CSV table of C-alpha atoms in Angstrom, one decimal:
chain,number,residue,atom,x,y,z
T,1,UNK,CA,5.0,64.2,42.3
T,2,UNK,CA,2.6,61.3,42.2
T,3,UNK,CA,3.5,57.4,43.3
T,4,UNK,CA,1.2,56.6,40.1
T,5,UNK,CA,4.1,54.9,37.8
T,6,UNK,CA,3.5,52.8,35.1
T,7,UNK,CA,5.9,50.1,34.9
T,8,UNK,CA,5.3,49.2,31.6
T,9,UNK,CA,7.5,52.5,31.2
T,10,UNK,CA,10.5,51.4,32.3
T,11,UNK,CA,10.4,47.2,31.3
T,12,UNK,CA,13.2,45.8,29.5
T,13,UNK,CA,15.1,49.1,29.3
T,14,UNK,CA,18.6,48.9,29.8
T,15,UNK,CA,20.4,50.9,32.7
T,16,UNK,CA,24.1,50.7,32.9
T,17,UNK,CA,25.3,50.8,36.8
T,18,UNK,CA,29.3,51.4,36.8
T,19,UNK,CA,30.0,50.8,41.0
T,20,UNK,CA,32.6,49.1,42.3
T,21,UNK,CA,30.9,47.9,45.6
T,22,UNK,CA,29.7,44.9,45.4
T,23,UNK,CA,27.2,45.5,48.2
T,24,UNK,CA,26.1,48.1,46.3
T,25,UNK,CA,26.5,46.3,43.2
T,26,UNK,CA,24.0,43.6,44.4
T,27,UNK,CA,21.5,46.5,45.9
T,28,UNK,CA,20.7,48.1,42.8
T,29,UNK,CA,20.9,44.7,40.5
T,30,UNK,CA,17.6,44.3,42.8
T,31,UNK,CA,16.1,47.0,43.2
T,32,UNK,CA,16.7,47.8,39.4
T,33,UNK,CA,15.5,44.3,38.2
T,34,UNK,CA,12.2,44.4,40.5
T,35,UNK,CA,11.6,48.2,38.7
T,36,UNK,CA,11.7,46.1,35.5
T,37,UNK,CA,15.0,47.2,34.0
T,38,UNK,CA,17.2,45.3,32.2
T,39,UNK,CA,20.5,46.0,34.6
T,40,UNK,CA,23.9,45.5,33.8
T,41,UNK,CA,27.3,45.8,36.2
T,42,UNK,CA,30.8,47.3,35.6
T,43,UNK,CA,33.1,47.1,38.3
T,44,UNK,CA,35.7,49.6,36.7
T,45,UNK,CA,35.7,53.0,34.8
T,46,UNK,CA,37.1,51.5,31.7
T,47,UNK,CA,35.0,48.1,32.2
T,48,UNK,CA,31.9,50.2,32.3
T,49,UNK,CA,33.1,52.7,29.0
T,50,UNK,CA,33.5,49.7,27.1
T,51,UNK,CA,30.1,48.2,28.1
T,52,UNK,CA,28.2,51.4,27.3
T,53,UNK,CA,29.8,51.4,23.5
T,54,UNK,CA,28.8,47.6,23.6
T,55,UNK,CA,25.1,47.7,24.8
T,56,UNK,CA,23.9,51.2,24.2
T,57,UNK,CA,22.3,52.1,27.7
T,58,UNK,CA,19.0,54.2,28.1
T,59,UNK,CA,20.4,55.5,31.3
T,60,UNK,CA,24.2,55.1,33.2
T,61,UNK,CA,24.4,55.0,36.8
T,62,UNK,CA,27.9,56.3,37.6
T,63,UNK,CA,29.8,55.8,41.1
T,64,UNK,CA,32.3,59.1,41.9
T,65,UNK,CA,34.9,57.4,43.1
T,66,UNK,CA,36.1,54.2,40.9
T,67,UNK,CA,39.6,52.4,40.0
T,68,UNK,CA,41.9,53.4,37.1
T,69,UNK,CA,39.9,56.9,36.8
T,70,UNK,CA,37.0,58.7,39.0
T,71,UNK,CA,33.6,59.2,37.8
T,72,UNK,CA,34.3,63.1,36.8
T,73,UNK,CA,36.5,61.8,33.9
T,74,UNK,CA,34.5,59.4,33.0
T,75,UNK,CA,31.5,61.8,32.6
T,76,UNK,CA,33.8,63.8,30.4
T,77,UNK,CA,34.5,60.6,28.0
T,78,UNK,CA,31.0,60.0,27.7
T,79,UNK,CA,30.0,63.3,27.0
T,80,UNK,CA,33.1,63.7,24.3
T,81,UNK,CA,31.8,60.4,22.4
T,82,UNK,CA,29.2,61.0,20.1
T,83,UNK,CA,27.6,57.8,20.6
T,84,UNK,CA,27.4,58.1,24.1
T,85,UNK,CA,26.6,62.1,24.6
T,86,UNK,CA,22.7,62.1,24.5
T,87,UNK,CA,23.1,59.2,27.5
T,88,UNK,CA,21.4,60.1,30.8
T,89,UNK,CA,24.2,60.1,33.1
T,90,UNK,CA,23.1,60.2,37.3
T,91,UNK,CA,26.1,60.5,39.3
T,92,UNK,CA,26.2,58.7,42.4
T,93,UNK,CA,28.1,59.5,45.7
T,94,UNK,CA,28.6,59.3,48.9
T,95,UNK,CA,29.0,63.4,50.1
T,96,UNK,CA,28.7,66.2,47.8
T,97,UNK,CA,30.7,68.8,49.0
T,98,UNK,CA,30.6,72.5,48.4
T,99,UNK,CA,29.6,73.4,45.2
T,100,UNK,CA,30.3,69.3,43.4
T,101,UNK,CA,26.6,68.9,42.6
T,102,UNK,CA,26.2,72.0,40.9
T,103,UNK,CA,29.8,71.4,38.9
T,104,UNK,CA,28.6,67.8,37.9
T,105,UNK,CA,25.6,69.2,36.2
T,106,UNK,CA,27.3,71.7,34.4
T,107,UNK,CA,29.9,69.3,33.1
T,108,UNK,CA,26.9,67.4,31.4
T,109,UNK,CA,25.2,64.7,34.4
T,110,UNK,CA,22.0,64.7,34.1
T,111,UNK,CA,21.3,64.5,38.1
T,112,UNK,CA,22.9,63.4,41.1
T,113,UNK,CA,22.2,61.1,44.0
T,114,UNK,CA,23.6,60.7,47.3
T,115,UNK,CA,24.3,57.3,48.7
T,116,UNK,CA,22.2,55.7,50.3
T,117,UNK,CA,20.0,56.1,47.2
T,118,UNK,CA,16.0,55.1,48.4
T,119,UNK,CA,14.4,53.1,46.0
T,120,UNK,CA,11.6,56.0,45.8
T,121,UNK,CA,14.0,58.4,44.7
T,122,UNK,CA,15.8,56.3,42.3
T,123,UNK,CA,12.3,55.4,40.6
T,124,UNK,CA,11.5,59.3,40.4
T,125,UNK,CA,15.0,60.1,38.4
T,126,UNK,CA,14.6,57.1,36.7
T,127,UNK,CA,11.0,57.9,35.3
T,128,UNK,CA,12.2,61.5,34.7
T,129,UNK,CA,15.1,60.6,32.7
T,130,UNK,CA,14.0,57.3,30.9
C-alpha cells in the first residue's frame, strides 16, 4: 500500500473514539487531530452511544472492554440502530484471542486493531474506511 495520503481526505471528518483510558484517550486525541480529524472522546459505552446519535460520526473507534457494557454489545446497538448501522465501526483491543477477530467482523465491525495501535496503521484503516 502506498505512504502517498492526501490529507485533504480526511480534514474536518469526524471520528468518534469511545476508550476509557485516559492515556489512551489523550494518544489518539493526538494522533487523530495531527491526521486532521475532527476527534471526539467517550469515556463510557452509553456516554459514547449517546454521542454517536448526537454528532453523527464518519468513523467509531470502539475499546472491547468498557464500563456499564463491553464493546461486543455495543457493536450490536449500533448495528441494530438505523441511524447508526452504515457507521464504520474498528474495534480496538488489547489481545484477540482464538477466533474474536474473525467473530467481531461477522457481527458487523468493520476491522480490528490491536493495542498498541501505530499511527501508520491507524492512518491505513482510517483512509480505507473514511
Amino acid at each position: 500500500m502506498s505512504n502517498n495520503y492526501d490529507p485533504a481526505l480526511l480534514h474536518g471528518k469526524k471520528i468518534l473514539c469511545i476508550e476509557d483510558n485516559p492515556l489512551e484517550q489523550m494518544l489518539l486525541t493526538r494522533v487523530l487531530k495531527i491526521m486532521g480529524l475532527d476527534a471526539c472522546m467517550a469515556s463510557t459505552a452509553l456516554e459514547g452511544l449517546d454521542m454517536a446519535h448526537e454528532m453523527h460520526p464518519g468513523l467509531i473507534l470502539l475499546d472491547m472492554h468498557l464500563p456499564e457494557m463491553n464493546g461486543s454489545e455495543v457493536l450490536h446497538r449500533i448495528r441494530n440502530e438505523k441511524a447508526l448501522n452504515e457507521v464504520p465501526v474498528v474495534m480496538v483491543t488489547a489481545n484477540v484471542w482464538g477466533n474474536e477477530r474473525q467473530e467481531l467482523l461477522d457481527a458487523g465491525a468493520s476491522d480490528v486493531l490491536t493495542k498498541p495501535i501505530l499511527p501508520e496503521t491507524l492512518r491505513q484503516t482510517l483512509y480505507r474506511l473514511m
